[in-house]
Short mmCIF file of C-alpha atoms and ligand atoms in Angstrom, two decimals:
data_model
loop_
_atom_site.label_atom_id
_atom_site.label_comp_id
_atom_site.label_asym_id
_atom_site.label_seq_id
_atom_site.Cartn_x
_atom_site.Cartn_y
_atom_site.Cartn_z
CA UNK A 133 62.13 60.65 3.75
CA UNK A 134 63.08 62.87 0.67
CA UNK A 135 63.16 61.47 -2.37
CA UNK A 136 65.40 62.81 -5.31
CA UNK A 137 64.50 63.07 -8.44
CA UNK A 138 64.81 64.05 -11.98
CA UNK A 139 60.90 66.46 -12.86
CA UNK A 140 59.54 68.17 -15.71
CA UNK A 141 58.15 71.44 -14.35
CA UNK A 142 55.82 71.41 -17.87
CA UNK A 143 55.45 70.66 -21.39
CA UNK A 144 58.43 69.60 -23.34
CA UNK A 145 60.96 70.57 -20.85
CA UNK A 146 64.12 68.93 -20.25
CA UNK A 147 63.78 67.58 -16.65
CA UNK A 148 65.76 69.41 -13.53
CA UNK A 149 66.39 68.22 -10.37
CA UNK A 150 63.52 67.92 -7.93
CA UNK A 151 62.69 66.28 -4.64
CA UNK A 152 59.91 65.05 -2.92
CA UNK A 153 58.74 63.64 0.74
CA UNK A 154 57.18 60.09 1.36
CA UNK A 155 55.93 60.48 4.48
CA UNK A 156 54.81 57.11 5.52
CA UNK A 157 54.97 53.80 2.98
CA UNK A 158 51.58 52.90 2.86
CA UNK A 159 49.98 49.55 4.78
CA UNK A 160 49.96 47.64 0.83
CA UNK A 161 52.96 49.24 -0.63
CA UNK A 162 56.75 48.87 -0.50
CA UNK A 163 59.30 51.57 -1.28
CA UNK A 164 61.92 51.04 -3.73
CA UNK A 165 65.82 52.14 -4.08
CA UNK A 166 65.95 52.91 -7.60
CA UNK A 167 69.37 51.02 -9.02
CA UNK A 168 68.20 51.26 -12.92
CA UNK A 169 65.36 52.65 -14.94
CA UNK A 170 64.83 52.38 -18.85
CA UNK A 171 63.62 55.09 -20.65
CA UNK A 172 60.42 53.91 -22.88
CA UNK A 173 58.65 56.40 -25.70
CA UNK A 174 55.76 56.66 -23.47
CA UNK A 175 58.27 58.63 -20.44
CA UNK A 176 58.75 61.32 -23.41
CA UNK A 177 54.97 61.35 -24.49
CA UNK A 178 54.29 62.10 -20.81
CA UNK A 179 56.71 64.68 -20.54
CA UNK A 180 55.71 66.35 -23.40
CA UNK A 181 51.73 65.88 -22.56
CA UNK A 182 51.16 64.38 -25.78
CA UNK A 183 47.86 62.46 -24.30
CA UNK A 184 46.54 65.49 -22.71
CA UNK A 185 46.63 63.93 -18.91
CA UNK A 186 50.19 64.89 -17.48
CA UNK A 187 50.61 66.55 -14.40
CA UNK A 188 53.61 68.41 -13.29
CA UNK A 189 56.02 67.97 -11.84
CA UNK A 190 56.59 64.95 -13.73
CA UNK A 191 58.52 62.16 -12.27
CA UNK A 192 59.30 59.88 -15.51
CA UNK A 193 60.35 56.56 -15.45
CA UNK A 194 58.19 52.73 -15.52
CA UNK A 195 60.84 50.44 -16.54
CA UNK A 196 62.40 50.49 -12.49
CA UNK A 197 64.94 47.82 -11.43
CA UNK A 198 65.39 48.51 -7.77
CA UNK A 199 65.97 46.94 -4.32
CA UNK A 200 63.28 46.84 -1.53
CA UNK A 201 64.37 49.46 1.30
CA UNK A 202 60.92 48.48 3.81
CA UNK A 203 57.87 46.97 3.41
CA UNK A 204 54.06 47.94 4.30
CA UNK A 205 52.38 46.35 7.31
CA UNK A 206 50.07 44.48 4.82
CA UNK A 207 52.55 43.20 2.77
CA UNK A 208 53.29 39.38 2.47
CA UNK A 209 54.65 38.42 -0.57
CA UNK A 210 58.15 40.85 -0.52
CA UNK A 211 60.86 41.45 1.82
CA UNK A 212 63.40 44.33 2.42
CA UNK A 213 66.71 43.61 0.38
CA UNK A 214 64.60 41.98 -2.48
CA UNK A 215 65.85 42.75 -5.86
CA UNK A 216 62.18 43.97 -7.97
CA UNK A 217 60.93 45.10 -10.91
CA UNK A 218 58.35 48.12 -11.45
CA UNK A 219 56.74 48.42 -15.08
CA UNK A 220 53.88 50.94 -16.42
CA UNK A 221 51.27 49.59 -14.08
CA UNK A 222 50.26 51.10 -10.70
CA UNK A 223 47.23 49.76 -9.27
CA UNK A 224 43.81 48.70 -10.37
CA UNK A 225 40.76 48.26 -8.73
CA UNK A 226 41.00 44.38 -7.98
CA UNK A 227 37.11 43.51 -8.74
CA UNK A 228 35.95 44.02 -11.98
CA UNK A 229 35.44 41.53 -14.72
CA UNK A 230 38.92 42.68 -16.13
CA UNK A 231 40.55 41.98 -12.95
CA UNK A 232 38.45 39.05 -11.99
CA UNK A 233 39.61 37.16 -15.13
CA UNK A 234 43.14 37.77 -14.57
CA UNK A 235 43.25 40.66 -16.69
CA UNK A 236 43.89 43.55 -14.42
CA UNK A 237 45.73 45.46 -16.95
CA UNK A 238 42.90 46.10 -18.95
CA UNK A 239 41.06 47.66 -15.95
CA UNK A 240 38.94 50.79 -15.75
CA UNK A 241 40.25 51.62 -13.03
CA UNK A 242 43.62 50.93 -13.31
CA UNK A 243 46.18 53.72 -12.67
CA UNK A 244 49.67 53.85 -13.73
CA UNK A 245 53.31 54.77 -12.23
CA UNK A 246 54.51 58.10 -13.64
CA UNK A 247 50.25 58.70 -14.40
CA UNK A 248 49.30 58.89 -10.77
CA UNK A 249 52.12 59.28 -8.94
CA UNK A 250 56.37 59.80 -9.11
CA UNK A 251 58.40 57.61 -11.07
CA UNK A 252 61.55 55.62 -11.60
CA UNK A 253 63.88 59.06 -12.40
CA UNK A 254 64.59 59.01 -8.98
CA UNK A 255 66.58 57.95 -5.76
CA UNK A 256 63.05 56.05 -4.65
CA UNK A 257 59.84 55.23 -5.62
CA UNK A 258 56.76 53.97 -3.30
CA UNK A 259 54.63 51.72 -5.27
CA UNK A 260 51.82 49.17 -4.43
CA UNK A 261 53.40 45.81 -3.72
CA UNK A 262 51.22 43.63 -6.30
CA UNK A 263 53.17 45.78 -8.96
CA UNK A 264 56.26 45.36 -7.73
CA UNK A 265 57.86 41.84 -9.33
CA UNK A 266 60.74 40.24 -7.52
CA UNK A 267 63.37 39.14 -10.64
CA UNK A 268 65.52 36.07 -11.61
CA UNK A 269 68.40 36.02 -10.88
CA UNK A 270 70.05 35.92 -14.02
CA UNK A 271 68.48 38.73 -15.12
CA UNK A 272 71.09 41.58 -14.87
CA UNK A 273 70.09 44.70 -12.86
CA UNK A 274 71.03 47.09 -16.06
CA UNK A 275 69.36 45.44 -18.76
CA UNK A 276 66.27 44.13 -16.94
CA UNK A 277 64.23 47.02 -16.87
CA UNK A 278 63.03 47.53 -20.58
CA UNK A 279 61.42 44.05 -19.50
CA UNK A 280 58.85 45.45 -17.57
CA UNK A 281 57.27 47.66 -19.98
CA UNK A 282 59.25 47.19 -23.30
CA UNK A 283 59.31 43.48 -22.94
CA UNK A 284 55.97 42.82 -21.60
CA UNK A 285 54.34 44.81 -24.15
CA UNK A 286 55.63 42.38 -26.73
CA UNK A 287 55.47 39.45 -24.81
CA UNK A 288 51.35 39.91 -23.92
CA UNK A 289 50.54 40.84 -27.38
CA UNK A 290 52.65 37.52 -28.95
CA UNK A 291 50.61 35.81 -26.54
CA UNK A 292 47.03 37.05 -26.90
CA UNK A 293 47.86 36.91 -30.64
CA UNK A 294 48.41 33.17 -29.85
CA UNK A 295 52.37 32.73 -30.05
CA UNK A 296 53.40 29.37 -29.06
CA UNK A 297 55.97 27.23 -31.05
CA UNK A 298 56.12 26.10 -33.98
CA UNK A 299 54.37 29.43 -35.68
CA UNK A 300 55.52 31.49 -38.60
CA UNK A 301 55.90 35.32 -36.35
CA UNK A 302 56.80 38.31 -38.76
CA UNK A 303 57.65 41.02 -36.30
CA UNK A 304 57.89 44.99 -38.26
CA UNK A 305 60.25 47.53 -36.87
CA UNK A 306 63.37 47.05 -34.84
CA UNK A 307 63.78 49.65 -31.94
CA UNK A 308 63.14 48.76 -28.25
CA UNK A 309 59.81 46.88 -28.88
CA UNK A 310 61.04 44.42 -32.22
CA UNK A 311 64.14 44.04 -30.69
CA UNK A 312 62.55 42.33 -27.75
CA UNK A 313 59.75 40.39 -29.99
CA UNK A 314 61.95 38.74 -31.93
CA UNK A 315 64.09 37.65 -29.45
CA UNK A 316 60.68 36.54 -27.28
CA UNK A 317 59.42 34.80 -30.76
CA UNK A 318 62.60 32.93 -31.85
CA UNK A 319 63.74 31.78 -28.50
CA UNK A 320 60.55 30.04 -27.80
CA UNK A 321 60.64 28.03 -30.85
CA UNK A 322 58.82 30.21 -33.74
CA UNK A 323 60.12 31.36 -36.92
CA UNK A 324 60.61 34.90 -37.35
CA UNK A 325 60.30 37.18 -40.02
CA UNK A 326 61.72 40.48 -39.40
CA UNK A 327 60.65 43.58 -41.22
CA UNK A 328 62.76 46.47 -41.18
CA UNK A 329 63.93 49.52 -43.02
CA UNK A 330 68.12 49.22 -43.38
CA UNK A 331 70.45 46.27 -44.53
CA UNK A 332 72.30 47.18 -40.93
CA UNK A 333 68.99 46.68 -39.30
CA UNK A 334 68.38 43.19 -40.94
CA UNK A 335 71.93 42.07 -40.12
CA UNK A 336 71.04 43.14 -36.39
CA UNK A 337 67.47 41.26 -37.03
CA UNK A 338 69.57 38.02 -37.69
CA UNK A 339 72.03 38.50 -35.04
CA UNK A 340 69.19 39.01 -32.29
CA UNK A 341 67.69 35.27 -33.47
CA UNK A 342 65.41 36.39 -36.79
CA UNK A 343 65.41 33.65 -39.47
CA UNK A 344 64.53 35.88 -41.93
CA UNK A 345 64.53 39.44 -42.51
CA UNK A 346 62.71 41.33 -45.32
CA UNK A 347 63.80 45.22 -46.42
CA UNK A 348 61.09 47.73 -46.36
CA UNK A 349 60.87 50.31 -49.17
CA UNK A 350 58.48 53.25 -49.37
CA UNK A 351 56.84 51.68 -46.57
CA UNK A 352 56.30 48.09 -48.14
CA UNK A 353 58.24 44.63 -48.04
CA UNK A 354 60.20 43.90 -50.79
CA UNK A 355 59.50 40.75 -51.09
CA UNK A 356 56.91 37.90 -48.83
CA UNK A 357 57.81 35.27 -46.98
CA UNK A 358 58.41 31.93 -48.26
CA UNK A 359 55.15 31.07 -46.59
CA UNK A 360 52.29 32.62 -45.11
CA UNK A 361 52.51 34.17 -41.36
CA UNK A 362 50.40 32.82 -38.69
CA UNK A 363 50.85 36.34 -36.49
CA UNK A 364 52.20 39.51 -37.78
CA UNK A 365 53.30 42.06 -34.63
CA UNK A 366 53.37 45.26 -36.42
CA UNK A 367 55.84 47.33 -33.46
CA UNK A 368 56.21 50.55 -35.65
CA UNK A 369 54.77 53.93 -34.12
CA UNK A 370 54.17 55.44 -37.79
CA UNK A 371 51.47 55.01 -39.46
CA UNK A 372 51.67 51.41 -42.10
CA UNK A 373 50.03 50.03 -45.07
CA UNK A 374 47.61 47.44 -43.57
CA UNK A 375 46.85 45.96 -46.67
CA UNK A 376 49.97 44.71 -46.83
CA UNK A 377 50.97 43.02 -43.99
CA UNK A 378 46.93 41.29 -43.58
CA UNK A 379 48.38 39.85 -47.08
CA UNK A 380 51.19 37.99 -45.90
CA UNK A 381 48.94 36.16 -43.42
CA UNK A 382 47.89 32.89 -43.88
CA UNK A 383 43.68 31.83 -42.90
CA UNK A 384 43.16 32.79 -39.14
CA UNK A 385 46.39 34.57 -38.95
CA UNK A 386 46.31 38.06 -36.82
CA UNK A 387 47.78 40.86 -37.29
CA UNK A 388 48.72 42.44 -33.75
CA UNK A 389 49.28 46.16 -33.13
CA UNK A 390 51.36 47.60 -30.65
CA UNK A 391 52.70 50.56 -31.95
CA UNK A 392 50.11 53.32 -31.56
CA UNK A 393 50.08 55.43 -34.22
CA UNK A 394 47.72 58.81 -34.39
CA UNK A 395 45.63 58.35 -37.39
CA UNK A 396 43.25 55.81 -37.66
CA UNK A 397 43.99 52.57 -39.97
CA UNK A 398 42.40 52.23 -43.06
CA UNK A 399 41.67 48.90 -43.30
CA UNK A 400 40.17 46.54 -46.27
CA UNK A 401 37.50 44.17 -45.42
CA UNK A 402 37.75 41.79 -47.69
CA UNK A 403 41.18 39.90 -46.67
CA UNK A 404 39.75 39.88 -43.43
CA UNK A 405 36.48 37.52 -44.47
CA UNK A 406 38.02 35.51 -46.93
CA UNK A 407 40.83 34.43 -44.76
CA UNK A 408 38.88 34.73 -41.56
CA UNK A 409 42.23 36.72 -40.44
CA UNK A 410 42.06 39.50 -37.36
CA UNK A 411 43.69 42.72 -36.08
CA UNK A 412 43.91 43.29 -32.61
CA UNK A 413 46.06 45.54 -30.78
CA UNK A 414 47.24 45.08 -27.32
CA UNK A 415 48.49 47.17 -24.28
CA UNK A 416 51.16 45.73 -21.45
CA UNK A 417 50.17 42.61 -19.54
CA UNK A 418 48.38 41.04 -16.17
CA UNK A 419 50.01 40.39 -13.64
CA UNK A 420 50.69 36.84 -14.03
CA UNK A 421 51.82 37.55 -17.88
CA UNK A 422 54.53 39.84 -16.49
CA UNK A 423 55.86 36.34 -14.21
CA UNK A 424 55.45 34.33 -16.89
CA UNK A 425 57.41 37.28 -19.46
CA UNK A 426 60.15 37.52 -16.29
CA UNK A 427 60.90 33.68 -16.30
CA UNK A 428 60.87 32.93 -19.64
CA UNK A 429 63.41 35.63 -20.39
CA UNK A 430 65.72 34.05 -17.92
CA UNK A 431 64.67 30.71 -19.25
CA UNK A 432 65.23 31.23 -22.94
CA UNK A 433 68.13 33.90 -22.18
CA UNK A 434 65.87 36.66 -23.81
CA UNK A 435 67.86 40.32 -22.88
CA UNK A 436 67.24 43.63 -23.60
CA UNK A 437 70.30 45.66 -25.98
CA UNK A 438 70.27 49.13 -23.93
CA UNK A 439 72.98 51.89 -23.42
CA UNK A 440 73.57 52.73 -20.45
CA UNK A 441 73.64 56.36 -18.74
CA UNK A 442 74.27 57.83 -15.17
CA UNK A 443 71.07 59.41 -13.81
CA UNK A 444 72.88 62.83 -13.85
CA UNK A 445 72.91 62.48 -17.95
CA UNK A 446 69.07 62.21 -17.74
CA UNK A 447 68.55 64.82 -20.47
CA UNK A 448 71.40 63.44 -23.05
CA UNK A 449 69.79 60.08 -22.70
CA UNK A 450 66.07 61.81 -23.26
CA UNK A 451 67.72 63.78 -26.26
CA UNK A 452 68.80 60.39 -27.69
CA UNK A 453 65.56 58.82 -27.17
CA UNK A 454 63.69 61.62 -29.12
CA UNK A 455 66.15 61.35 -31.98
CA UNK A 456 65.38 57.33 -32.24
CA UNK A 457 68.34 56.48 -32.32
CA UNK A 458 68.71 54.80 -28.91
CA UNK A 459 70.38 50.65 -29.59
CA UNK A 460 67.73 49.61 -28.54
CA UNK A 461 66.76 50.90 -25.25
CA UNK A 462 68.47 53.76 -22.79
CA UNK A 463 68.65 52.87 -19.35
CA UNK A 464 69.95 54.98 -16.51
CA UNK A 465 72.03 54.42 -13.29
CA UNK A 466 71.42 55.01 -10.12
ZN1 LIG B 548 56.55 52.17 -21.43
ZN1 LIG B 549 39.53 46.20 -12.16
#
């Protein structure tokens, strides 16, 4: 079958119509009618080649809500007509340690959607079916799909920074990652700190479930917390003052990186040993963690703030994107 989509033919270039030809879905994959696809930071970084490992045409597009149109001869677990999401994550090799443990998205091997194949800015896309993540129900088919790379990003990183309930969370920066975190953090019971840059932004903080938000000015807080933070989740893509935010922890606290800035951090040693504190940084989630992320954001009624565009206004959404000034996340319509 052909496949429509939305390519970049190279570097930095808006994206034009394209098509392509599945041939035959393979035995362990299903193919997918795209209804909704976000569009994450990392869809422009590919386009533009930022990492140095895009291939064109690129097919952009990992945060896919979509409907199952047939199934693989191997395939058990989904059926045709089954509403599914697709995140950053393609495949991975399925016997390593990483995998082994449950932690296949920190494989070697691993490969991802718009990486090693054509993604989600399209009619289609054929993916393997252990990727592919069947979604509650009361997750809405336009607003779910910032979930699967947005959302888990956050979610795996609370996590494996230890979030439970009951914990002091400071989250920093509110655009399609903080607005999800907090959400994530407050909803399951923690107190959350947000750290942001405008008085509009700490009123949306609030609204979104923060108990606190703190103004940042020439890149530090204002003020600290009441009380010490048992996780910071610094979500800002910019370089930040580390010294600053390791300060506001409390003994053991961490201080969780998913943001990827360019330059390396410059980071002081001694609040680390006195306070026995750590920095980590974190990149999407397993397998399981992205069930887990799914049911808990029906559970807790945790949902993603996106505008929403037709697929034909690929490029105006893209434009917005690169401008930052998406609220929080664009997603686009089949
Ligand atoms: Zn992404
Ligand atoms: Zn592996």
């Amino acid at each position: 079958m052909r496949v429509n989509a939305y390519a970049a033919l190279g570097p930095a270039q808006a994206v034009v119509p394209w098509s392509y030809e599945i041939n035959d879905v393979q035995p362990h994959e299903v193919l997918v009618r795209v209804l909704a696809c976000g569009i994450c930071h990392s869809d422009v970084h590919m386009i533009d080649n930022d990492w140095g490992f895009s291939r064109y045409p690129l097919v952009p597009g990992h945060e896919i809500v979509g409907v199952v149109e047939s199934v693989g001869a191997h395939v058990q677990t989904l059926q045709t007509g089954q509403r599914v999401g697709i995140g950053w994550q393609r495949s991975a090799c399925g016997h390593c340690e990483d995998c082994l443990r449950g932690q296949d998205h920190l494989c070697d091997e691993s490969t991802g959607v718009i990486t090693h194949g054509y993604g989600g800015f399209a009619s289609h896309v054929a993916v393997d079916a252990r990727y592919c993540f069947p979604l509650p129900e009361s997750l809405p088919t336009e607003s779910a799909g910032p979930l699967l790379c947005g959302g888990i990003t956050v979610y795996s990183a609370l996590r494996a920074a230890g979030m439970g309930s009951g914990l002091r969370i400071g989250v920093v920066g509110l655009g399609g990652l903080g607005h999800l975190a907090i959400q994530f953090a407050s909803r399951m019971g923690n107190h959350v700190t947000a750290f942001t840059t405008t008085e509009a932004k700490a009123y949306e903080a609030s609204k979104l479930g923060a108990h606190d938000a703190i103004l940042i000015r020439d890149g530090r807080p204002v003020r600290r917390p009441p009380r010490p933070l048992h996780i910071v989740l610094n979500t800002v893509p910019a370089p930040t003052p580390t010294d600053v935010y390791l300060d506001l922890l409390g003994s053991d606290g961490v201080l969780c990186y998913v943001g990827a800035p360019t330059t390396p951090l410059s980071v002081p040693l001694w609040p680390l040993l006195v306070k026995r504190r750590r920095i980590m940084g974190s990149p999407i989630g397993s397998r399981a963690t992205i069930i887990e992320m799914l049911e808990n954001a029906a559970a807790f009624g945790v949902r993603p703030m996106v505008e929403t565009y037709p697929l034909a206004r690929v490029n105006d959404a893209l434009e917005r994107v690169r401008r930052n000034v998406v609220r929080y996340r664009a997603v686009l319509l089949a």
